Amino acid sequence: MRTPQEQLTLQKGTIIIMTSSAAPAGFEHTSATLMGRTVDIRSDIPEVPTLLRGELGAFFQVEPGGSSGLPRLAAIEASAEITAVSEVREQTQGSSCGHPILLHSGSHSYDLRRGLSFQTDSGTLIHSADTGSWILADPGARRIQVANPDPANAASDVRRVVRDLLFIPWLESMGGLVVHGAAILGKGDEVTLVLGDRGAGKTTFFMAGAGAGGGEALSCERLILVPGPSGIQVLACPERISTFAGTLRSFPGTEHLAPAFDEATEWTRAAKIRVHWQDMFACLGLAPRLAPAYLSRLVFPTYNAKAPLEVADLDFTSKKLFLEQHVVTGRDVNRPDWLGWFAPQSTEATLLAAARLPATTASWRSLEDVSRILGA
């Protein structure tokens, strides 16, 4: 069996490294970089680089210009109208060869994205029925073109391609494991991973433990566990944070983000609030963690207002079972990989390595309990 480092070297050999070219007049050149790989984005739609900086930010090292000297996962060109896309699109007009495709299916109806897929001589052509984007993907040249006259929808689709169809599948192809949970930075580069069902308290743990990381933080929504020679590195996959109004009101730094108090909706799931991760970080005085951080232990909390604090160690079998319940990779239908550029790989070794780390279950009912659990 190859080591993760050997897999990384082999993977590098399969990536086509394209020579850089100057962006056409009126185009802005932006790059996103993660784990030594880059995606170059050229766009004449100002909303594209703005959204990439706002949504992916420092975690994906979104910067002006290209990243010279790094292997390139893909080159993306976004515009209101791209000639190559238009020509291929005209060839498909009136065609019955388009196949219905699910582009994205979130937990809410407004997240649903459907479209049609066409196989052409120029690559795969995708039409999003919901956003109106036409996306032409050429696997041979590792080139993706996005055409949409609506700037907001064009930016949203470019962001989705960069994060969900390029970087995440690439990391998963090397054994990376996506989980839904919160990362708490402790001393040095150690990370406590908090996993639990809805309402277990992941966001509360994140907010209560954020100060222990020296002013740096990862994520409390989606994380990627990447195996390596130094252990399991924890990467943040930034998303908007879904939380209760009551949770925001429990911390002085974020109480102003909560709406006017309403006892009926304070802890109601239907009334949960989506907060931009950068706003949350600013309120808590946090900065994105850019240096490597490694998984050191697992906590599986359960909120119970009527029970005293109770912490128990888990055996290996229980840890593995609990982990599997919160893994996104290979189990989440909300992430259809319609691009399909990176070969899936078993992530069992990563799961087993995580299950060998110390882990506890914790029944809690107060912020003091959270502090005791994280300090244990």
Coordinates of C-alpha atoms in Angstrom, one line a residue:
M1 CA 0.0 0.0 0.0
R2 CA 1.4 3.4 -0.9
T3 CA 1.8 6.1 1.7
P4 CA -0.2 9.3 1.5
Q5 CA 3.0 11.1 0.4
E6 CA 3.6 8.6 -2.4
Q7 CA 0.0 9.0 -3.5
L8 CA 0.4 12.8 -3.6
T9 CA 3.5 12.4 -5.8
L10 CA 1.7 10.1 -8.2
Q11 CA -1.3 12.4 -8.3
K12 CA 1.0 15.3 -9.2
G13 CA 2.1 13.4 -12.2
T14 CA -1.4 13.1 -13.6
I15 CA -2.1 16.8 -13.4
I16 CA -1.7 18.7 -16.6
I17 CA 0.3 21.9 -15.8
M18 CA -0.7 24.6 -18.2
T19 CA 1.5 27.5 -19.2
S20 CA 0.1 30.8 -17.9
S21 CA -1.2 33.4 -20.3
A22 CA -2.1 37.0 -19.8
A23 CA -5.7 37.7 -19.0
P24 CA -7.7 39.4 -21.8
A25 CA -8.4 43.1 -21.4
G26 CA -11.1 43.6 -18.8
F27 CA -10.5 40.2 -17.1
E28 CA -9.3 39.9 -13.5
H29 CA -6.9 37.1 -12.7
T30 CA -7.4 35.4 -9.3
S31 CA -6.0 32.2 -7.9
A32 CA -7.1 29.8 -5.2
T33 CA -4.5 27.6 -3.5
L34 CA -4.7 24.6 -1.2
M35 CA -2.2 22.0 -0.2
G36 CA 0.3 23.0 -2.9
R37 CA -2.2 23.0 -5.8
T38 CA -3.9 25.9 -7.4
V39 CA -6.9 26.8 -9.5
D40 CA -6.5 29.9 -11.7
I41 CA -9.6 31.9 -12.4
R42 CA -10.0 34.6 -15.0
S43 CA -13.2 36.6 -15.1
D44 CA -14.6 39.9 -16.4
I45 CA -17.4 39.7 -13.8
P46 CA -16.3 41.6 -10.7
E47 CA -18.6 39.6 -8.4
V48 CA -16.6 36.4 -9.1
P49 CA -13.3 37.3 -7.3
T50 CA -15.3 39.2 -4.7
L51 CA -17.4 36.2 -3.8
L52 CA -14.4 33.9 -3.8
R53 CA -12.6 36.1 -1.3
G54 CA -15.7 36.4 0.8
E55 CA -16.8 32.8 0.9
L56 CA -13.4 30.9 0.6
G57 CA -11.2 33.6 1.9
A58 CA -7.8 32.9 3.4
F59 CA -8.6 29.2 4.0
F60 CA -8.3 28.6 0.2
Q61 CA -5.7 31.4 -0.2
V62 CA -7.7 33.4 -2.7
E63 CA -5.4 36.0 -4.0
P64 CA -5.1 38.4 -7.0
G65 CA -3.0 37.1 -9.9
G66 CA -1.7 33.6 -10.6
S67 CA 0.3 31.2 -8.4
S68 CA 3.4 30.6 -10.4
G69 CA 5.4 27.4 -9.9
L70 CA 2.5 25.4 -8.4
P71 CA 0.8 22.4 -10.2
R72 CA -2.5 23.5 -11.5
L73 CA -5.7 21.5 -10.9
A74 CA -7.7 23.6 -13.4
A75 CA -8.0 26.9 -15.2
I76 CA -11.4 28.6 -15.0
E77 CA -12.7 31.3 -17.2
A78 CA -16.0 33.1 -16.3
S79 CA -17.8 35.7 -18.4
A80 CA -21.2 36.9 -19.3
E81 CA -20.7 35.3 -22.7
I82 CA -17.9 32.9 -23.8
T83 CA -17.6 32.2 -27.5
A84 CA -16.5 28.6 -27.1
V85 CA -19.5 27.9 -24.8
S86 CA -21.9 29.6 -27.2
E87 CA -20.7 27.6 -30.1
V88 CA -21.1 24.3 -28.3
R89 CA -24.4 25.4 -26.9
E90 CA -25.7 26.2 -30.4
Q91 CA -24.9 22.6 -31.4
T92 CA -27.1 21.3 -28.6
Q93 CA -30.1 23.5 -29.3
G94 CA -33.1 21.3 -29.9
S95 CA -31.1 18.2 -29.1
S96 CA -32.7 15.4 -27.2
C97 CA -29.3 14.0 -26.0
G98 CA -29.2 16.0 -22.8
H99 CA -29.4 14.0 -19.6
P100 CA -31.1 15.3 -16.5
I101 CA -28.5 15.8 -13.8
L102 CA -28.6 16.8 -10.1
L103 CA -26.0 19.5 -9.6
H104 CA -26.5 20.1 -5.9
S105 CA -29.1 19.2 -3.3
G106 CA -28.8 20.9 0.1
S107 CA -30.8 20.4 3.2
H108 CA -33.3 23.1 2.1
S109 CA -35.4 23.4 -1.0
Y110 CA -33.7 26.6 -2.0
D111 CA -30.4 24.7 -2.3
L112 CA -31.7 22.4 -5.0
R113 CA -29.9 22.7 -8.3
R114 CA -30.9 20.7 -11.4
G115 CA -29.7 20.8 -15.0
L116 CA -28.9 19.0 -18.2
S117 CA -25.6 17.4 -19.2
F118 CA -24.4 17.1 -22.8
Q119 CA -21.4 15.1 -24.1
T120 CA -19.7 17.0 -26.9
D121 CA -16.5 16.9 -28.9
S122 CA -15.3 19.9 -26.7
G123 CA -16.0 18.2 -23.4
T124 CA -19.0 18.0 -21.0
L125 CA -21.5 20.8 -21.3
I126 CA -23.7 21.5 -18.3
H127 CA -26.7 23.8 -18.2
S128 CA -28.0 24.7 -14.8
A129 CA -31.8 25.2 -14.9
D130 CA -31.8 27.1 -11.6
T131 CA -28.9 29.5 -12.1
G132 CA -28.8 29.8 -15.9
S133 CA -25.1 29.0 -16.1
W134 CA -23.6 27.1 -19.1
I135 CA -20.5 25.3 -18.0
L136 CA -18.1 23.7 -20.5
A137 CA -15.6 21.3 -18.9
D138 CA -12.6 20.0 -20.9
P139 CA -10.9 17.2 -18.9
G140 CA -8.0 16.9 -21.3
A141 CA -6.9 20.5 -20.9
R142 CA -8.2 20.7 -17.3
R143 CA -10.1 23.8 -18.4
I144 CA -13.6 25.0 -17.3
Q145 CA -15.6 27.8 -18.8
V146 CA -18.6 29.4 -17.1
A147 CA -21.0 31.6 -19.0
N148 CA -23.8 33.5 -17.4
P149 CA -25.0 37.1 -17.8
D150 CA -26.2 37.1 -14.2
P151 CA -23.2 38.1 -12.1
A152 CA -24.4 36.7 -8.8
N153 CA -25.2 33.3 -10.3
A154 CA -22.0 33.2 -12.2
A155 CA -20.0 33.9 -9.1
S156 CA -21.9 31.3 -7.1
D157 CA -21.3 28.6 -9.7
V158 CA -17.6 29.4 -10.0
R159 CA -17.3 29.1 -6.2
R160 CA -19.1 25.8 -6.2
V161 CA -16.8 24.4 -8.9
V162 CA -13.6 25.6 -7.1
R163 CA -14.6 24.2 -3.7
D164 CA -16.9 21.3 -4.3
L165 CA -15.8 19.9 -7.7
L166 CA -12.1 20.5 -7.7
F167 CA -10.4 20.8 -4.3
I168 CA -12.6 18.5 -2.3
P169 CA -12.7 15.6 -4.8
W170 CA -9.0 16.0 -5.3
L171 CA -8.3 15.7 -1.6
E172 CA -10.7 12.8 -1.3
S173 CA -8.8 11.0 -4.1
M174 CA -5.8 11.0 -1.8
G175 CA -7.7 9.6 1.1
G176 CA -9.1 12.9 2.5
L177 CA -12.2 12.5 4.5
V178 CA -14.9 15.2 4.7
V179 CA -16.8 15.4 8.0
H180 CA -19.5 17.7 9.4
G181 CA -18.3 19.0 12.7
A182 CA -16.4 21.7 14.6
A183 CA -12.6 22.0 15.1
I184 CA -11.3 23.4 18.4
L185 CA -7.7 24.5 18.3
G186 CA -5.8 23.7 21.5
K187 CA -2.1 24.2 22.4
G188 CA 0.3 24.1 19.6
D189 CA -1.1 22.5 16.5
E190 CA -3.5 20.1 18.2
V191 CA -7.2 19.9 17.2
T192 CA -10.2 18.5 19.1
L193 CA -12.8 17.4 16.6
V194 CA -16.4 17.8 17.9
L195 CA -19.0 15.7 16.1
G196 CA -22.7 15.3 16.9
D197 CA -26.2 15.3 15.7
R198 CA -28.2 18.4 15.2
G199 CA -28.6 20.3 18.4
A200 CA -25.7 18.5 20.1
G201 CA -23.8 21.7 20.5
K202 CA -21.1 21.8 17.9
T203 CA -21.3 25.6 17.3
T204 CA -21.5 26.2 21.1
F205 CA -18.3 24.1 21.6
F206 CA -16.6 26.0 18.8
M207 CA -17.5 29.4 20.2
A208 CA -16.6 28.5 23.7
G209 CA -13.3 27.0 22.8
A210 CA -12.2 29.4 20.2
G211 CA -10.1 31.5 22.6
A212 CA -7.9 28.5 23.4
G213 CA -6.4 28.5 19.9
G214 CA -4.5 31.8 20.4
G215 CA -6.9 33.9 18.2
E216 CA -6.9 31.4 15.4
A217 CA -9.7 29.0 14.3
L218 CA -10.8 26.5 11.6
S219 CA -14.5 25.7 11.1
C220 CA -17.6 24.6 12.9
E221 CA -19.5 23.3 9.8
R222 CA -17.4 21.2 7.4
L223 CA -13.9 19.9 7.7
I224 CA -11.5 17.8 5.7
L225 CA -9.2 15.2 7.4
V226 CA -6.2 14.7 5.2
P227 CA -3.7 11.8 6.1
G228 CA 0.0 12.6 6.0
P229 CA 3.3 11.6 7.5
S230 CA 2.8 13.9 10.6
G231 CA -0.7 12.7 11.3
I232 CA -4.2 13.7 10.2
Q233 CA -4.2 17.3 9.1
V234 CA -7.4 19.2 9.6
L235 CA -8.5 21.6 6.9
A236 CA -11.4 24.1 7.1
C237 CA -14.0 24.0 4.3
P238 CA -15.6 27.4 5.0
E239 CA -19.4 27.7 4.8
R240 CA -22.1 29.9 6.4
I241 CA -22.7 28.8 10.0
S242 CA -26.2 27.7 10.8
T243 CA -27.0 28.4 14.5
F244 CA -29.7 29.1 17.0
A245 CA -30.5 32.7 18.0
G246 CA -30.0 31.5 21.6
T247 CA -26.5 30.3 20.9
L248 CA -25.6 33.8 19.5
R249 CA -27.1 35.4 22.5
S250 CA -25.1 33.3 24.9
F251 CA -21.8 35.0 23.9
P252 CA -21.2 38.8 24.4
G253 CA -19.3 39.0 21.1
T254 CA -22.2 37.6 19.0
E255 CA -25.4 38.6 20.7
H256 CA -25.9 41.5 18.4
L257 CA -26.1 39.1 15.5
A258 CA -29.3 37.6 16.9
P259 CA -32.7 39.0 16.1
A260 CA -35.0 40.5 18.7
F261 CA -35.6 38.0 21.5
D262 CA -38.6 35.7 20.8
E263 CA -39.0 32.8 23.3
A264 CA -40.9 30.8 20.7
T265 CA -38.1 30.8 18.2
E266 CA -35.0 31.2 20.4
W267 CA -34.2 27.5 20.1
T268 CA -36.4 26.5 17.2
R269 CA -34.7 24.6 14.3
A270 CA -36.9 26.3 11.7
A271 CA -35.7 29.7 12.9
K272 CA -32.0 28.9 12.8
I273 CA -29.8 31.8 11.5
R274 CA -27.1 31.5 8.8
V275 CA -24.1 33.6 9.8
H276 CA -21.2 34.3 7.5
W277 CA -18.1 32.6 8.9
Q278 CA -16.1 35.9 8.5
D279 CA -18.7 37.8 10.6
M280 CA -18.5 35.1 13.3
F281 CA -14.7 35.2 13.3
A282 CA -14.7 39.0 13.5
C283 CA -17.1 39.0 16.5
L284 CA -15.0 36.5 18.4
G285 CA -11.6 38.1 17.5
L286 CA -10.5 35.1 15.4
A287 CA -8.3 34.8 12.4
P288 CA -8.2 31.8 10.0
R289 CA -5.7 29.2 10.9
L290 CA -3.2 28.9 8.0
A291 CA -0.4 26.8 9.6
P292 CA -0.9 23.0 9.6
A293 CA -3.1 21.7 12.5
Y294 CA -3.5 18.0 13.4
L295 CA -6.2 15.9 14.9
S296 CA -5.5 14.9 18.5
R297 CA -8.8 13.8 20.0
L298 CA -12.6 13.4 19.4
V299 CA -15.5 14.6 21.4
F300 CA -19.1 13.4 20.8
P301 CA -21.4 15.8 22.8
T302 CA -25.1 15.5 23.6
Y303 CA -26.9 18.5 25.1
N304 CA -29.2 17.6 28.0
A305 CA -30.6 20.5 30.1
K306 CA -31.8 18.1 32.8
A307 CA -28.7 15.9 33.2
P308 CA -25.4 16.7 35.0
L309 CA -22.1 16.7 33.2
E310 CA -21.0 13.2 32.3
V311 CA -17.9 12.3 30.3
A312 CA -17.0 8.7 29.2
D313 CA -14.2 7.2 27.2
L314 CA -15.0 5.3 24.1
D315 CA -13.6 2.0 22.8
F316 CA -12.3 1.6 19.3
T317 CA -15.5 0.0 17.9
S318 CA -17.7 2.8 19.3
K319 CA -15.4 5.5 18.0
K320 CA -15.4 4.1 14.5
L321 CA -19.2 3.7 14.5
F322 CA -19.7 7.3 15.8
L323 CA -17.3 8.7 13.2
E324 CA -19.0 6.9 10.4
Q325 CA -22.3 8.6 11.3
H326 CA -20.8 12.0 10.7
V327 CA -18.7 11.4 7.6
V328 CA -19.8 13.2 4.4
T329 CA -17.4 11.5 1.9
G330 CA -19.1 8.7 0.0
R331 CA -22.3 9.1 1.9
D332 CA -23.7 12.5 1.2
V333 CA -26.1 12.8 -1.8
N334 CA -25.9 16.5 -1.4
R335 CA -22.5 16.6 -3.2
P336 CA -22.9 15.0 -6.6
D337 CA -19.6 15.0 -8.3
W338 CA -20.8 15.6 -11.9
L339 CA -17.3 16.8 -13.0
G340 CA -15.7 13.4 -12.1
W341 CA -12.1 14.3 -12.8
F342 CA -10.6 12.6 -9.8
A343 CA -10.8 8.9 -9.2
P344 CA -12.5 8.0 -5.9
Q345 CA -10.4 6.2 -3.3
S346 CA -11.2 4.4 -0.2
T347 CA -11.0 6.6 2.9
E348 CA -11.1 3.6 5.3
A349 CA -7.5 4.1 6.4
T350 CA -8.1 7.7 7.3
L351 CA -11.3 6.7 9.3
L352 CA -9.4 4.0 11.1
A353 CA -6.5 6.3 12.0
A354 CA -8.9 8.8 13.4
A355 CA -10.7 6.1 15.4
R356 CA -7.4 5.2 17.1
L357 CA -7.2 8.6 18.7
P358 CA -8.6 9.3 22.2
A359 CA -12.3 10.0 22.2
T360 CA -15.1 10.7 24.7
T361 CA -18.8 11.1 24.8
A362 CA -20.1 14.1 26.9
S363 CA -23.5 15.0 28.2
W364 CA -23.5 18.7 29.0
R365 CA -25.9 21.5 29.9
S366 CA -23.9 24.7 30.5
L367 CA -21.0 26.7 29.1
E368 CA -19.1 25.8 32.2
D369 CA -19.5 22.1 31.2
V370 CA -18.1 22.9 27.8
S371 CA -15.0 24.5 29.2
R372 CA -14.4 21.5 31.5
I373 CA -14.8 19.0 28.6
L374 CA -12.4 21.0 26.3
G375 CA -9.9 21.4 29.2
A376 CA -9.9 17.8 30.1

